């Protein structure tokens, strides 16, 4: 673990250096093999990717810290754990930075295999099943993505995102490629109705790992999708597909929320909450296609805020939930009675994170909802509003199921184990960050808007 | 200068910081916790007093920074916010003292006092919010921080009440948010500005503005407990007495009404609202609530439930006053905001004392309690008579100005509503007073009879102080720093007199 | 002057505060007479109008005293003081003395305060204080009867407060939000609805003044209170309504033909009807209560005349005030006499004195006032003969005499009465004597009362008594029994009507409403729990999980199709 913490520290140093570079010289595009036509490795650093890098660094360091304490006495797992975590983190950072499709593909695979390994770390049979199901999703999704890449390469002869952005135009084949890539990424991002792999995978793995998975891994696929749509969407995508994705997002919000309300296990509830929250991300697409620049700016800000705050909040939720489960020795929600007296800090972290999940102020989730409401009003697509409002209420419903239970004083003879204090630090920090994002969102958003790579390629 | 501009932030910080510290204090360190709580309350009161004096002198306190592009977090102190901030800081101090006494020896006190401070911080945020966005921020914070207080007892009934509370308030919050977003989108930033923002709006915008008004008011009406959105309030009665007191007098209910006041006066502007034709319907709604709440209160047998329905009715006086177009109505509304708070908190303190000391919850158990608890009963009596609006108590001053406002605005029916409500108030309060003072107790507990004082002074002092305030605020209504004078000051500003 | 003015109001309040200290409570009763001494001094030493302004109180409090108020203050202070002395004796063995004393002091404060108020809000405040503290006096005996009477008292009082509130609001608003009392009458006269405001004020104060139909509480409440409390209730507090009328109504500013005639009618109804109902009572104090209604009828009548014809104001208003003084003294003396019976022969003198004053026998204040009233009728310009009115007034006088006879009779047959304490006797004596002597002393205080020792129309004045004695004799000789009319007369049928309507409505509305609400709630609850218990979502979820590959393929195809639409 000490080694891991050092690695994380190094990562942090590099992130700071990158940030300095970005602020000083603006966005960066760098190709390893710059000769045109040959698929090569290229890197792109702009405001958005930098945001995700910071996010990754923060969540990574905290979940590593959490995992270190969580598995403190468990050497066999620790042995198998760290390299998988590192693989995932490498993959993730590569995803944020990738400047071409091949790099993206490789990065995705890197993440995928690391994640399969992490899920399989859970000791029950259920974990293996989940890991396999995830693998299935990954393979199919990535395959679909790969077909898209091949088609595009066939048409345009390049995989560089920047050159593709300049060259791309509407042809039927481009459309098919784009649709297939979208479908694959949608699968990996666990959008309804392809979400079924996510809850068991996240719900059954160890809490610090669930935090990592739900906070970052689902975001990777969405990040790619968003990037592709932002870059090419105006040319390639059709409003129908965009609206379709939005509708699926709505279904995800409602279905995920509804299913979360029905779960009896704490971690499954949190996992279904991810399904619910991922739905919001997909409201991005209908509101960037065929709308004014103002709307697309608003909605991008909103969705990115949602992504970031969800990452922070969900990580906190999983870690806190893990602590509660650890203390209770039971996964069941109905055993939570009286926990508020025993684990006030974890419950507080849970609550703060939940504020963001419910989209209540002050939190990143609230600002995100604010921007989403604004953009749907501004674009005239008012039909998203009922879902936005209902989704917030649904998430409040499932969140408060837990609080209700934990405040219950009757029958609170829960046998509890001592939970190390160190385990309560990371969730609190994450939750506080999710809340603080609601008050200090100006800097990250400005970073994202001002540092667009399109401003100048170097 | 820096002090001036940061003062609103300091006022907020006093309770926010304390809230976090209290969460961290171990359960059994009650002395430390109480000390922190009370000293924070005192400091806050002091700061608010400084601010009051400053505003009186014409100093302009403002803090703001940009949260995100287009969204400004802004705190400022104007006469209206001083009214609410003053009320909440005074009552917070008293309620804290009361709560320390009330919860002595009960579990989960850390949690309770932590959220209690949060609650007050949110209320002060609402009071000092400089624009609608900041208002919304604290409004929702209040919703959340009041929940743990409502369900504090942890019984099934409490949890059910908490659920009802959340269903109502969160839905209301969503509507409010939608309204605010629409307002921001179509008309830009909305700093609270006396006189409103819409003096020069084209007629074509009127339907949209009406829609926004309805959304905003619907969102706020949930907390303000306007019929038919009042359902949560009576069921939230299961909360401990200090919470009910806070909920009914200062925090949640008042936040809703204060929001209505803000929206009508400082966003739409009273004259424009009048032109928009939205005041009349709101007035009818308020009138319906006043009468309905009172009638329901008549039928309650549980003391706290009766008080709750009384709140439903009384708080709508304020809304009614807001809809009366004219400075007198404004004075009535703003004064009642304060007076109702003080009267209701007295009643709830007393109800808590009865429950805590004698185990009395139902009204028919109150026979002759004055013998055993004379001070509490005296406070209760003053509170109840004030609620009825008997001169020269505080409630009368506000009722009087509401009545004058109704005449001034030509809404003569509102006077009728006030009188009917007075009669109904008398009908449900006077029998209680009769029981307390004149009926013979069925069973006299002689062991209690000899005990002096009747209950812990922590429980006794707050209601007695507020009861004296009820009397003083009525009798010396024209004292230059009284809420009445402030309201006059404010109304003159609003109407440019 | 201002010092004693403030002291008048402050003294009872300060003494009331003493009740908070349990050590001082036992002595509180003995301080009662002192509480009204400043008022007495103020009333006696009054020389010129005085006014003080307390800017911080309410919306600016004005307190003061003028000629009119002085007469009321005189009556109030004398009666309160002497009744307080009486109370010390009366309640000497009661364990709850201090509670009585507390209510007494607060009521006193209200009463004195309202007399001295020069602005509407403080008048209303003191009026309310008097009313609600008076409740404590009414129910002091804590019997079922007292509680019942108290309840009716409160209901009526609250209704009165409500009516007053509207009236005062309208009046004050008409005066430009200025609550100064002296401005209100002309403001009402110049407002858009003077009659409406006047009606509200008439009825609002009418409840206190025992206006017919609004009098229901009076015969119940006055008798159940302890004797000294009854004395002040009937002697002084009842006059607060009258004073309210005189201060608020636009008397002398505007003439309301119809409203005035109606008020005169009400007055006559009270004067005669009160007497008739009172004669049918079997309890001494109830008879007196009805007598109060009857006497208030006289004053109402005079007020109605002024309302009808503004020009009469200058003559009648001082007369009304003097009438109030006269009635107050006599009635409270009679009330103080009520714990007596046939065995106490020598004390009958003290009953006779006030009774003769009330009956208007020659040489008494009653005679003077009635004669002056009849004289002033000549200034009346009306379409109907004044003789009718005059005749009806004679009828009312006969009624008064009959009531006194009835009172005498009721006293005579009273069973056990408690022994009178010397203090009681002294105060009773003083008050009795004052009730005849007051008008002789008034000129020394600078109050002109006209010729008291006049035998003008002496026979005319004795006629009602003779007539009444005749009627009485007829009844005695023929052994006719009087019908028993329960105190509160109209109240009984009204109660029935109200109760039945209420139950009917409650069954009709509340029951149905509850049914509907309960049904709706139940329906909702079952629907929600049905939805919750439904297994369909899990079935769908499992299907999605099992067929995820097919779903993915279908979705991909859909995406491909969709991207080609609308391109």
mmCIF file of N, CA and C in Angstrom, chain C residues 254-342:
data_model
loop_
_atom_site.group_PDB
_atom_site.id
_atom_site.type_symbol
_atom_site.label_atom_id
_atom_site.label_comp_id
_atom_site.label_asym_id
_atom_site.label_seq_id
_atom_site.Cartn_x
_atom_site.Cartn_y
_atom_site.Cartn_z
ATOM 1 N N UNK C 254 -74.313 63.881 12.837
ATOM 2 C CA UNK C 254 -75.123 63.438 11.719
ATOM 3 C C UNK C 254 -76.385 62.792 12.301
ATOM 4 N N UNK C 255 -77.492 62.946 11.626
ATOM 5 C CA UNK C 255 -78.746 62.357 12.115
ATOM 6 C C UNK C 255 -79.121 61.164 11.248
ATOM 7 N N UNK C 256 -79.319 60.017 11.915
ATOM 8 C CA UNK C 256 -79.800 58.839 11.189
ATOM 9 C C UNK C 256 -81.256 58.640 11.566
ATOM 10 N N UNK C 257 -82.167 58.928 10.667
ATOM 11 C CA UNK C 257 -83.576 58.817 11.034
ATOM 12 C C UNK C 257 -83.949 57.382 11.390
ATOM 13 N N UNK C 258 -83.634 56.497 10.485
ATOM 14 C CA UNK C 258 -84.076 55.116 10.692
ATOM 15 C C UNK C 258 -83.299 54.470 11.838
ATOM 16 N N UNK C 259 -81.963 54.566 11.743
ATOM 17 C CA UNK C 259 -81.133 53.925 12.762
ATOM 18 C C UNK C 259 -81.486 54.471 14.140
ATOM 19 N N UNK C 260 -81.688 55.761 14.212
ATOM 20 C CA UNK C 260 -82.049 56.371 15.483
ATOM 21 C C UNK C 260 -83.359 55.809 16.007
ATOM 22 N N UNK C 261 -84.359 55.724 15.117
ATOM 23 C CA UNK C 261 -85.645 55.198 15.567
ATOM 24 C C UNK C 261 -85.514 53.750 16.027
ATOM 25 N N UNK C 262 -84.731 53.001 15.281
ATOM 26 C CA UNK C 262 -84.542 51.600 15.675
ATOM 27 C C UNK C 262 -83.886 51.528 17.052
ATOM 28 N N UNK C 263 -82.883 52.383 17.263
ATOM 29 C CA UNK C 263 -82.203 52.368 18.562
ATOM 30 C C UNK C 263 -83.162 52.746 19.671
ATOM 31 N N UNK C 264 -83.985 53.768 19.412
ATOM 32 C CA UNK C 264 -84.988 54.131 20.406
ATOM 33 C C UNK C 264 -85.886 52.930 20.693
ATOM 34 N N UNK C 265 -86.263 52.241 19.603
ATOM 35 C CA UNK C 265 -87.104 51.055 19.776
ATOM 36 C C UNK C 265 -86.416 50.016 20.626
ATOM 37 N N UNK C 266 -85.136 49.795 20.349
ATOM 38 C CA UNK C 266 -84.373 48.837 21.148
ATOM 39 C C UNK C 266 -84.362 49.253 22.614
ATOM 40 N N UNK C 267 -84.158 50.541 22.813
ATOM 41 C CA UNK C 267 -84.128 51.051 24.181
ATOM 42 C C UNK C 267 -85.434 50.765 24.902
ATOM 43 N N UNK C 268 -86.537 51.067 24.237
ATOM 44 C CA UNK C 268 -87.836 50.833 24.864
ATOM 45 C C UNK C 268 -88.036 49.354 25.123
ATOM 46 N N UNK C 269 -87.658 48.572 24.139
ATOM 47 C CA UNK C 269 -87.813 47.124 24.285
ATOM 48 C C UNK C 269 -87.060 46.644 25.511
ATOM 49 N N UNK C 270 -85.815 47.138 25.654
ATOM 50 C CA UNK C 270 -85.013 46.730 26.799
ATOM 51 C C UNK C 270 -85.665 47.220 28.089
ATOM 52 N N UNK C 271 -86.099 48.479 28.082
ATOM 53 C CA UNK C 271 -86.627 49.061 29.308
ATOM 54 C C UNK C 271 -87.879 48.327 29.765
ATOM 55 N N UNK C 272 -88.764 48.048 28.832
ATOM 56 C CA UNK C 272 -90.026 47.402 29.225
ATOM 57 C C UNK C 272 -89.873 45.890 29.282
ATOM 58 N N UNK C 273 -89.266 45.344 28.222
ATOM 59 C CA UNK C 273 -89.096 43.893 28.161
ATOM 60 C C UNK C 273 -88.249 43.385 29.317
ATOM 61 N N UNK C 274 -87.178 44.107 29.609
ATOM 62 C CA UNK C 274 -86.306 43.714 30.711
ATOM 63 C C UNK C 274 -87.082 43.635 32.003
ATOM 64 N N UNK C 275 -87.972 44.636 32.171
ATOM 65 C CA UNK C 275 -88.774 44.643 33.390
ATOM 66 C C UNK C 275 -89.706 43.448 33.443
ATOM 67 N N UNK C 276 -90.347 43.173 32.315
ATOM 68 C CA UNK C 276 -91.298 42.063 32.312
ATOM 69 C C UNK C 276 -90.595 40.748 32.613
ATOM 70 N N UNK C 277 -89.466 40.531 31.923
ATOM 71 C CA UNK C 277 -88.741 39.281 32.139
ATOM 72 C C UNK C 277 -88.198 39.212 33.563
ATOM 73 N N UNK C 278 -87.753 40.379 34.056
ATOM 74 C CA UNK C 278 -87.161 40.405 35.385
ATOM 75 C C UNK C 278 -88.159 40.078 36.470
ATOM 76 N N UNK C 279 -89.380 40.529 36.267
ATOM 77 C CA UNK C 279 -90.396 40.268 37.283
ATOM 78 C C UNK C 279 -90.642 38.772 37.406
ATOM 79 N N UNK C 280 -90.421 38.063 36.335
ATOM 80 C CA UNK C 280 -90.662 36.615 36.366
ATOM 81 C C UNK C 280 -89.463 35.829 36.884
ATOM 82 N N UNK C 281 -88.521 36.494 37.534
ATOM 83 C CA UNK C 281 -87.355 35.776 38.053
ATOM 84 C C UNK C 281 -87.529 35.471 39.539
ATOM 85 N N UNK C 282 -86.824 34.469 39.980
ATOM 86 C CA UNK C 282 -86.998 34.044 41.369
ATOM 87 C C UNK C 282 -85.750 34.232 42.220
ATOM 88 N N UNK C 283 -84.722 34.792 41.597
ATOM 89 C CA UNK C 283 -83.510 35.017 42.380
ATOM 90 C C UNK C 283 -83.251 36.509 42.434
ATOM 91 N N UNK C 284 -82.874 36.980 43.604
ATOM 92 C CA UNK C 284 -82.720 38.415 43.784
ATOM 93 C C UNK C 284 -81.733 39.011 42.771
ATOM 94 N N UNK C 285 -80.591 38.346 42.622
ATOM 95 C CA UNK C 285 -79.568 38.941 41.764
ATOM 96 C C UNK C 285 -79.979 38.905 40.300
ATOM 97 N N UNK C 286 -80.743 37.888 39.928
ATOM 98 C CA UNK C 286 -81.199 37.844 38.544
ATOM 99 C C UNK C 286 -82.180 38.976 38.276
ATOM 100 N N UNK C 287 -83.018 39.237 39.273
ATOM 101 C CA UNK C 287 -83.947 40.347 39.117
ATOM 102 C C UNK C 287 -83.160 41.635 38.884
ATOM 103 N N UNK C 288 -82.094 41.795 39.659
ATOM 104 C CA UNK C 288 -81.286 43.002 39.498
ATOM 105 C C UNK C 288 -80.632 43.062 38.117
ATOM 106 N N UNK C 289 -80.205 41.910 37.656
ATOM 107 C CA UNK C 289 -79.573 41.887 36.339
ATOM 108 C C UNK C 289 -80.563 42.347 35.277
ATOM 109 N N UNK C 290 -81.791 41.851 35.383
ATOM 110 C CA UNK C 290 -82.794 42.297 34.408
ATOM 111 C C UNK C 290 -83.097 43.774 34.582
ATOM 112 N N UNK C 291 -83.034 44.193 35.816
ATOM 113 C CA UNK C 291 -83.239 45.614 36.052
ATOM 114 C C UNK C 291 -82.152 46.424 35.353
ATOM 115 N N UNK C 292 -80.930 45.879 35.373
ATOM 116 C CA UNK C 292 -79.854 46.589 34.680
ATOM 117 C C UNK C 292 -80.158 46.686 33.197
ATOM 118 N N UNK C 293 -80.648 45.579 32.641
ATOM 119 C CA UNK C 293 -80.991 45.617 31.214
ATOM 120 C C UNK C 293 -82.035 46.706 30.983
ATOM 121 N N UNK C 294 -82.995 46.732 31.872
ATOM 122 C CA UNK C 294 -84.071 47.697 31.731
ATOM 123 C C UNK C 294 -83.535 49.126 31.824
ATOM 124 N N UNK C 295 -82.665 49.358 32.799
ATOM 125 C CA UNK C 295 -82.124 50.704 32.965
ATOM 126 C C UNK C 295 -81.226 51.092 31.799
ATOM 127 N N UNK C 296 -80.460 50.118 31.332
ATOM 128 C CA UNK C 296 -79.627 50.424 30.163
ATOM 129 C C UNK C 296 -80.514 50.783 28.991
ATOM 130 N N UNK C 297 -81.708 50.199 28.975
ATOM 131 C CA UNK C 297 -82.666 50.548 27.935
ATOM 132 C C UNK C 297 -82.951 52.042 27.923
ATOM 133 N N UNK C 298 -83.088 52.608 29.110
ATOM 134 C CA UNK C 298 -83.312 54.054 29.178
ATOM 135 C C UNK C 298 -82.179 54.809 28.496
ATOM 136 N N UNK C 299 -81.001 54.388 28.823
ATOM 137 C CA UNK C 299 -79.848 55.114 28.263
ATOM 138 C C UNK C 299 -79.752 54.886 26.756
ATOM 139 N N UNK C 300 -80.050 53.672 26.358
ATOM 140 C CA UNK C 300 -80.039 53.388 24.922
ATOM 141 C C UNK C 300 -81.049 54.271 24.208
ATOM 142 N N UNK C 301 -82.168 54.410 24.851
ATOM 143 C CA UNK C 301 -83.225 55.232 24.268
ATOM 144 C C UNK C 301 -82.739 56.661 24.067
ATOM 145 N N UNK C 302 -82.108 57.199 25.099
ATOM 146 C CA UNK C 302 -81.634 58.569 24.983
ATOM 147 C C UNK C 302 -80.608 58.680 23.856
ATOM 148 N N UNK C 303 -79.746 57.671 23.809
ATOM 149 C CA UNK C 303 -78.736 57.682 22.761
ATOM 150 C C UNK C 303 -79.388 57.619 21.389
ATOM 151 N N UNK C 304 -80.432 56.800 21.293
ATOM 152 C CA UNK C 304 -81.166 56.702 20.033
ATOM 153 C C UNK C 304 -81.746 58.042 19.636
ATOM 154 N N UNK C 305 -82.238 58.756 20.611
ATOM 155 C CA UNK C 305 -82.803 60.074 20.309
ATOM 156 C C UNK C 305 -81.730 60.982 19.717
ATOM 157 N N UNK C 306 -80.529 60.925 20.296
ATOM 158 C CA UNK C 306 -79.457 61.763 19.773
ATOM 159 C C UNK C 306 -79.073 61.324 18.364
ATOM 160 N N UNK C 307 -79.060 60.015 18.169
ATOM 161 C CA UNK C 307 -78.737 59.509 16.834
ATOM 162 C C UNK C 307 -79.761 59.997 15.821
ATOM 163 N N UNK C 308 -81.018 60.020 16.290
ATOM 164 C CA UNK C 308 -82.116 60.378 15.412
ATOM 165 C C UNK C 308 -82.024 61.854 15.064
ATOM 166 N N UNK C 309 -81.663 62.621 16.074
ATOM 167 C CA UNK C 309 -81.667 64.069 15.862
ATOM 168 C C UNK C 309 -80.417 64.660 16.508
ATOM 169 N N UNK C 310 -79.496 65.015 15.682
ATOM 170 C CA UNK C 310 -78.185 65.436 16.183
ATOM 171 C C UNK C 310 -78.281 66.628 17.120
ATOM 172 N N UNK C 311 -79.311 67.462 16.934
ATOM 173 C CA UNK C 311 -79.376 68.695 17.718
ATOM 174 C C UNK C 311 -79.621 68.430 19.195
ATOM 175 N N UNK C 312 -80.096 67.242 19.515
ATOM 176 C CA UNK C 312 -80.366 66.936 20.910
ATOM 177 C C UNK C 312 -79.098 66.625 21.698
ATOM 178 N N UNK C 313 -78.009 66.461 20.991
ATOM 179 C CA UNK C 313 -76.779 65.989 21.624
ATOM 180 C C UNK C 313 -76.402 66.818 22.828
ATOM 181 N N UNK C 314 -76.447 68.156 22.672
ATOM 182 C CA UNK C 314 -75.947 69.006 23.751
ATOM 183 C C UNK C 314 -76.751 68.811 25.023
ATOM 184 N N UNK C 315 -78.033 68.514 24.892
ATOM 185 C CA UNK C 315 -78.853 68.337 26.097
ATOM 186 C C UNK C 315 -78.702 66.926 26.645
ATOM 187 N N UNK C 316 -78.800 65.965 25.750
ATOM 188 C CA UNK C 316 -78.943 64.588 26.216
ATOM 189 C C UNK C 316 -77.636 63.946 26.645
ATOM 190 N N UNK C 317 -76.530 64.309 26.019
ATOM 191 C CA UNK C 317 -75.293 63.598 26.346
ATOM 192 C C UNK C 317 -74.889 63.777 27.808
ATOM 193 N N UNK C 318 -74.920 64.999 28.344
ATOM 194 C CA UNK C 318 -74.632 65.102 29.778
ATOM 195 C C UNK C 318 -75.652 64.326 30.604
ATOM 196 N N UNK C 319 -76.865 64.315 30.116
ATOM 197 C CA UNK C 319 -77.911 63.604 30.843
ATOM 198 C C UNK C 319 -77.617 62.099 30.897
ATOM 199 N N UNK C 320 -77.176 61.588 29.766
ATOM 200 C CA UNK C 320 -76.856 60.150 29.731
ATOM 201 C C UNK C 320 -75.757 59.848 30.740
ATOM 202 N N UNK C 321 -74.755 60.707 30.764
ATOM 203 C CA UNK C 321 -73.634 60.473 31.677
ATOM 204 C C UNK C 321 -74.123 60.484 33.118
ATOM 205 N N UNK C 322 -74.959 61.462 33.435
ATOM 206 C CA UNK C 322 -75.482 61.525 34.800
ATOM 207 C C UNK C 322 -76.350 60.314 35.104
ATOM 208 N N UNK C 323 -77.106 59.888 34.112
ATOM 209 C CA UNK C 323 -77.957 58.708 34.294
ATOM 210 C C UNK C 323 -77.082 57.501 34.612
ATOM 211 N N UNK C 324 -75.964 57.423 33.899
ATOM 212 C CA UNK C 324 -75.060 56.300 34.138
ATOM 213 C C UNK C 324 -74.547 56.332 35.570
ATOM 214 N N UNK C 325 -74.190 57.521 36.009
ATOM 215 C CA UNK C 325 -73.685 57.669 37.375
ATOM 216 C C UNK C 325 -74.753 57.252 38.372
ATOM 217 N N UNK C 326 -75.946 57.767 38.149
ATOM 218 C CA UNK C 326 -77.068 57.491 39.037
ATOM 219 C C UNK C 326 -77.372 55.994 39.093
ATOM 220 N N UNK C 327 -77.459 55.407 37.934
ATOM 221 C CA UNK C 327 -77.770 53.974 37.900
ATOM 222 C C UNK C 327 -76.658 53.146 38.510
ATOM 223 N N UNK C 328 -75.430 53.524 38.204
ATOM 224 C CA UNK C 328 -74.301 52.775 38.724
ATOM 225 C C UNK C 328 -74.316 52.711 40.238
ATOM 226 N N UNK C 329 -74.460 53.874 40.836
ATOM 227 C CA UNK C 329 -74.438 53.906 42.296
ATOM 228 C C UNK C 329 -75.585 53.088 42.872
ATOM 229 N N UNK C 330 -76.783 53.317 42.335
ATOM 230 C CA UNK C 330 -77.951 52.637 42.895
ATOM 231 C C UNK C 330 -77.853 51.139 42.686
ATOM 232 N N UNK C 331 -77.461 50.746 41.490
ATOM 233 C CA UNK C 331 -77.475 49.320 41.184
ATOM 234 C C UNK C 331 -76.415 48.578 41.985
ATOM 235 N N UNK C 332 -75.253 49.200 42.116
ATOM 236 C CA UNK C 332 -74.228 48.462 42.863
ATOM 237 C C UNK C 332 -74.607 48.384 44.336
ATOM 238 N N UNK C 333 -75.245 49.445 44.840
ATOM 239 C CA UNK C 333 -75.703 49.376 46.226
ATOM 240 C C UNK C 333 -76.714 48.238 46.388
ATOM 241 N N UNK C 334 -77.601 48.124 45.422
ATOM 242 C CA UNK C 334 -78.605 47.060 45.510
ATOM 243 C C UNK C 334 -77.946 45.689 45.460
ATOM 244 N N UNK C 335 -76.954 45.573 44.602
ATOM 245 C CA UNK C 335 -76.267 44.274 44.510
ATOM 246 C C UNK C 335 -75.577 43.927 45.828
ATOM 247 N N UNK C 336 -74.971 44.942 46.412
ATOM 248 C CA UNK C 336 -74.289 44.671 47.677
ATOM 249 C C UNK C 336 -75.274 44.230 48.748
ATOM 250 N N UNK C 337 -76.535 44.657 48.583
ATOM 251 C CA UNK C 337 -77.536 44.259 49.548
ATOM 252 C C UNK C 337 -78.007 42.826 49.366
ATOM 253 N N UNK C 338 -77.639 42.224 48.263
ATOM 254 C CA UNK C 338 -78.316 40.968 47.919
ATOM 255 C C UNK C 338 -78.107 39.827 48.918
ATOM 256 N N UNK C 339 -77.024 39.771 49.707
ATOM 257 C CA UNK C 339 -77.001 38.680 50.688
ATOM 258 C C UNK C 339 -77.735 39.068 51.981
ATOM 259 N N UNK C 340 -78.996 39.301 51.873
ATOM 260 C CA UNK C 340 -79.783 39.634 53.075
ATOM 261 C C UNK C 340 -81.074 38.854 53.016
ATOM 262 N N UNK C 341 -81.734 38.777 54.191
ATOM 263 C CA UNK C 341 -83.087 38.237 54.137
ATOM 264 C C UNK C 341 -83.971 38.903 55.188
ATOM 265 N N UNK C 342 -85.151 38.404 55.353
ATOM 266 C CA UNK C 342 -86.152 39.049 56.172
ATOM 267 C C UNK C 342 -85.739 39.286 57.626
#
